[in-house]
PDB file of C-alpha atoms in Angstrom:
ATOM      1  CA  MET A   1      -0.468   0.087  -0.545  1.00 59.00           C
ATOM      2  CA  LYS A   2       2.556   2.662   0.683  1.00 65.00           C
ATOM      3  CA  GLN A   3       4.285   2.071  -2.913  1.00 66.00           C
ATOM      4  CA  ASP A   4       0.618   1.893  -4.129  1.00 63.00           C
ATOM      5  CA  ILE A   5       0.318   5.621  -1.282  1.00 65.00           C
ATOM      6  CA  GLU A   6       3.597   7.431  -3.317  1.00 67.00           C
ATOM      7  CA  ASN A   7       2.616   6.551  -7.027  1.00 68.00           C
ATOM      8  CA  ASN A   8      -0.333   8.218  -6.228  1.00 69.00           C
ATOM      9  CA  ARG A   9      -2.434   5.537  -6.566  1.00 72.00           C
ATOM     10  CA  PHE A  10      -5.728   5.115  -4.533  1.00 76.00           C
ATOM     11  CA  THR A  11      -6.683   1.458  -5.268  1.00 78.00           C
ATOM     12  CA  ILE A  12      -9.304  -0.658  -3.436  1.00 78.00           C
ATOM     13  CA  VAL A  13      -6.362  -1.591  -0.338  1.00 80.00           C
ATOM     14  CA  PHE A  14      -6.188   2.102  -0.081  1.00 78.00           C
ATOM     15  CA  HIS A  15     -10.380   2.840   0.948  1.00 85.00           C
ATOM     16  CA  ILE A  16     -10.633  -0.399   3.099  1.00 89.00           C
ATOM     17  CA  GLY A  17      -7.432  -1.736   4.362  1.00 86.00           C
ATOM     18  CA  LYS A  18      -5.479  -4.736   4.267  1.00 85.00           C
ATOM     19  CA  GLU A  19      -7.545  -7.098   5.897  1.00 91.00           C
ATOM     20  CA  LYS A  20     -10.740  -6.641   4.379  1.00 94.00           C
ATOM     21  CA  SER A  21      -9.172  -6.182   1.074  1.00 90.00           C
ATOM     22  CA  ILE A  22      -7.838  -9.688   1.503  1.00 91.00           C
ATOM     23  CA  GLN A  23     -11.512 -11.180   2.343  1.00 95.00           C
ATOM     24  CA  LEU A  24     -13.097  -9.156  -0.241  1.00 94.00           C
ATOM     25  CA  TYR A  25     -10.056 -10.786  -3.017  1.00 93.00           C
ATOM     26  CA  ASN A  26     -11.645 -14.241  -0.942  1.00 96.00           C
ATOM     27  CA  TRP A  27     -15.394 -13.721  -1.276  1.00 96.00           C
ATOM     28  CA  LEU A  28     -15.045 -12.683  -4.749  1.00 95.00           C
ATOM     29  CA  THR A  29     -12.302 -15.549  -5.767  1.00 95.00           C
ATOM     30  CA  TYR A  30     -14.336 -18.320  -3.904  1.00 97.00           C
ATOM     31  CA  GLY A  31     -17.749 -16.454  -4.984  1.00 96.00           C
ATOM     32  CA  SER A  32     -17.695 -16.912  -8.676  1.00 95.00           C
ATOM     33  CA  TYR A  33     -17.937 -20.753  -8.338  1.00 97.00           C
ATOM     34  CA  VAL A  34     -21.066 -20.754  -5.922  1.00 97.00           C
ATOM     35  CA  LEU A  35     -23.008 -17.960  -8.453  1.00 97.00           C
ATOM     36  CA  PHE A  36     -22.232 -20.505 -12.388  1.00 97.00           C
ATOM     37  CA  LEU A  37     -23.856 -22.222 -10.548  1.00 97.00           C
ATOM     38  CA  VAL A  38     -27.370 -20.222 -10.423  1.00 98.00           C
ATOM     39  CA  PRO A  39     -27.363 -20.214 -14.924  1.00 97.00           C
ATOM     40  CA  ILE A  40     -26.189 -24.320 -14.818  1.00 97.00           C
ATOM     41  CA  PHE A  41     -28.866 -25.656 -12.669  1.00 96.00           C
ATOM     42  CA  MET A  42     -31.705 -22.617 -14.340  1.00 97.00           C
ATOM     43  CA  GLY A  43     -30.885 -24.982 -16.975  1.00 96.00           C
ATOM     44  CA  TRP A  44     -29.186 -21.883 -18.322  1.00 96.00           C
ATOM     45  CA  LEU A  45     -26.569 -23.505 -19.337  1.00 95.00           C
ATOM     46  CA  PRO A  46     -25.666 -27.700 -20.347  1.00 95.00           C
ATOM     47  CA  LEU A  47     -24.261 -29.467 -16.724  1.00 96.00           C
ATOM     48  CA  ILE A  48     -21.200 -30.363 -18.698  1.00 95.00           C
ATOM     49  CA  MET A  49     -20.127 -26.371 -17.174  1.00 96.00           C
ATOM     50  CA  LEU A  50     -20.529 -28.417 -13.553  1.00 97.00           C
ATOM     51  CA  LEU A  51     -16.813 -29.328 -14.740  1.00 97.00           C
ATOM     52  CA  VAL A  52     -15.242 -25.415 -14.490  1.00 97.00           C
ATOM     53  CA  TYR A  53     -15.668 -27.369 -11.168  1.00 97.00           C
ATOM     54  CA  PRO A  54     -12.613 -28.835 -10.490  1.00 97.00           C
ATOM     55  CA  THR A  55     -10.480 -25.610 -10.946  1.00 97.00           C
ATOM     56  CA  VAL A  56     -11.408 -24.663  -7.681  1.00 97.00           C
ATOM     57  CA  PHE A  57      -8.874 -26.856  -6.427  1.00 97.00           C
ATOM     58  CA  PHE A  58      -6.308 -25.056  -7.685  1.00 97.00           C
ATOM     59  CA  ALA A  59      -7.301 -21.602  -7.371  1.00 96.00           C
ATOM     60  CA  HIS A  60      -7.685 -22.181  -3.786  1.00 97.00           C
ATOM     61  CA  LYS A  61      -4.135 -22.663  -3.858  1.00 96.00           C
ATOM     62  CA  GLN A  62      -3.396 -20.257  -5.848  1.00 95.00           C
ATOM     63  CA  VAL A  63      -5.522 -17.786  -2.735  1.00 95.00           C
ATOM     64  CA  GLN A  64      -3.799 -19.623  -0.396  1.00 96.00           C
ATOM     65  CA  LEU A  65      -0.820 -18.144  -1.497  1.00 94.00           C
ATOM     66  CA  PHE A  66      -2.055 -14.579  -2.176  1.00 93.00           C
ATOM     67  CA  ASN A  67      -3.306 -14.565   0.962  1.00 93.00           C
ATOM     68  CA  ASN A  68       0.171 -15.674   2.793  1.00 93.00           C
ATOM     69  CA  LYS A  69       1.984 -12.599   1.529  1.00 90.00           C
ATOM     70  CA  GLN A  70       0.617  -9.705  -0.470  1.00 85.00           C
ATOM     71  CA  GLU A  71       3.551  -8.985  -2.668  1.00 83.00           C
ATOM     72  CA  LYS A  72       2.857  -7.684  -5.788  1.00 81.00           C
ATOM     73  CA  ALA A  73       5.529  -8.387  -7.485  1.00 83.00           C
ATOM     74  CA  GLU A  74       5.767 -11.832  -6.098  1.00 86.00           C
ATOM     75  CA  THR A  75       1.553 -13.134  -6.378  1.00 85.00           C
ATOM     76  CA  PHE A  76      -0.452 -11.144  -8.779  1.00 88.00           C
ATOM     77  CA  ILE A  77       0.202 -13.426 -10.656  1.00 94.00           C
ATOM     78  CA  THR A  78      -1.728 -15.955  -8.677  1.00 94.00           C
ATOM     79  CA  SER A  79      -5.243 -14.012  -9.747  1.00 91.00           C
ATOM     80  CA  VAL A  80      -3.882 -14.117 -13.282  1.00 94.00           C
ATOM     81  CA  LYS A  81      -3.729 -18.035 -13.610  1.00 95.00           C
ATOM     82  CA  SER A  82      -6.626 -18.324 -10.915  1.00 94.00           C
ATOM     83  CA  PHE A  83      -9.122 -16.542 -13.037  1.00 94.00           C
ATOM     84  CA  LEU A  84      -7.279 -18.832 -16.586  1.00 96.00           C
ATOM     85  CA  ALA A  85      -8.221 -21.518 -15.116  1.00 96.00           C
ATOM     86  CA  PHE A  86     -11.367 -20.912 -15.013  1.00 96.00           C
ATOM     87  CA  THR A  87     -12.046 -19.412 -17.657  1.00 96.00           C
ATOM     88  CA  LEU A  88      -9.695 -21.365 -19.998  1.00 97.00           C
ATOM     89  CA  VAL A  89     -11.731 -24.224 -18.597  1.00 97.00           C
ATOM     90  CA  GLU A  90     -15.001 -22.790 -19.475  1.00 96.00           C
ATOM     91  CA  LEU A  91     -14.571 -21.727 -22.754  1.00 97.00           C
ATOM     92  CA  VAL A  92     -13.033 -25.451 -23.437  1.00 97.00           C
ATOM     93  CA  LEU A  93     -16.471 -26.513 -22.401  1.00 97.00           C
ATOM     94  CA  PHE A  94     -17.876 -24.301 -24.945  1.00 94.00           C
ATOM     95  CA  ILE A  95     -16.378 -25.084 -27.685  1.00 96.00           C
ATOM     96  CA  ILE A  96     -17.016 -28.442 -26.650  1.00 95.00           C
ATOM     97  CA  ILE A  97     -20.404 -27.844 -26.641  1.00 94.00           C
ATOM     98  CA  ILE A  98     -20.801 -26.215 -29.442  1.00 93.00           C
ATOM     99  CA  SER A  99     -18.689 -28.540 -31.711  1.00 94.00           C
ATOM    100  CA  TRP A 100     -21.685 -31.011 -29.929  1.00 92.00           C
ATOM    101  CA  SER A 101     -24.514 -29.197 -31.681  1.00 88.00           C
ATOM    102  CA  TRP A 102     -23.374 -28.678 -34.894  1.00 92.00           C
ATOM    103  CA  LEU A 103     -22.324 -32.185 -35.534  1.00 89.00           C
ATOM    104  CA  SER A 104     -25.874 -33.439 -34.340  1.00 78.00           C
TER     105      SER A 104
END
């Protein structure tokens, strides 16, 4: 946070504090998995999309790394990795679904 203030970057950490920012990061990461259930169980997405959920184990590992140390140069990548794991699996599943529907 000190570096952000020195560079006139008033980030969310500046506004709500370090501990609450870490909690928010955790809630947003795990909350995305919980909220992704809504379109699946409402029938808006096919059940195959549940195959996204094994990435939660990888995301949990990345969240733990971030929670243990908040050094931008070392741990910023953890959020990128979590996002990419979820998104790439989701994308591959969408491609499979679309390809399957074209072949049927």
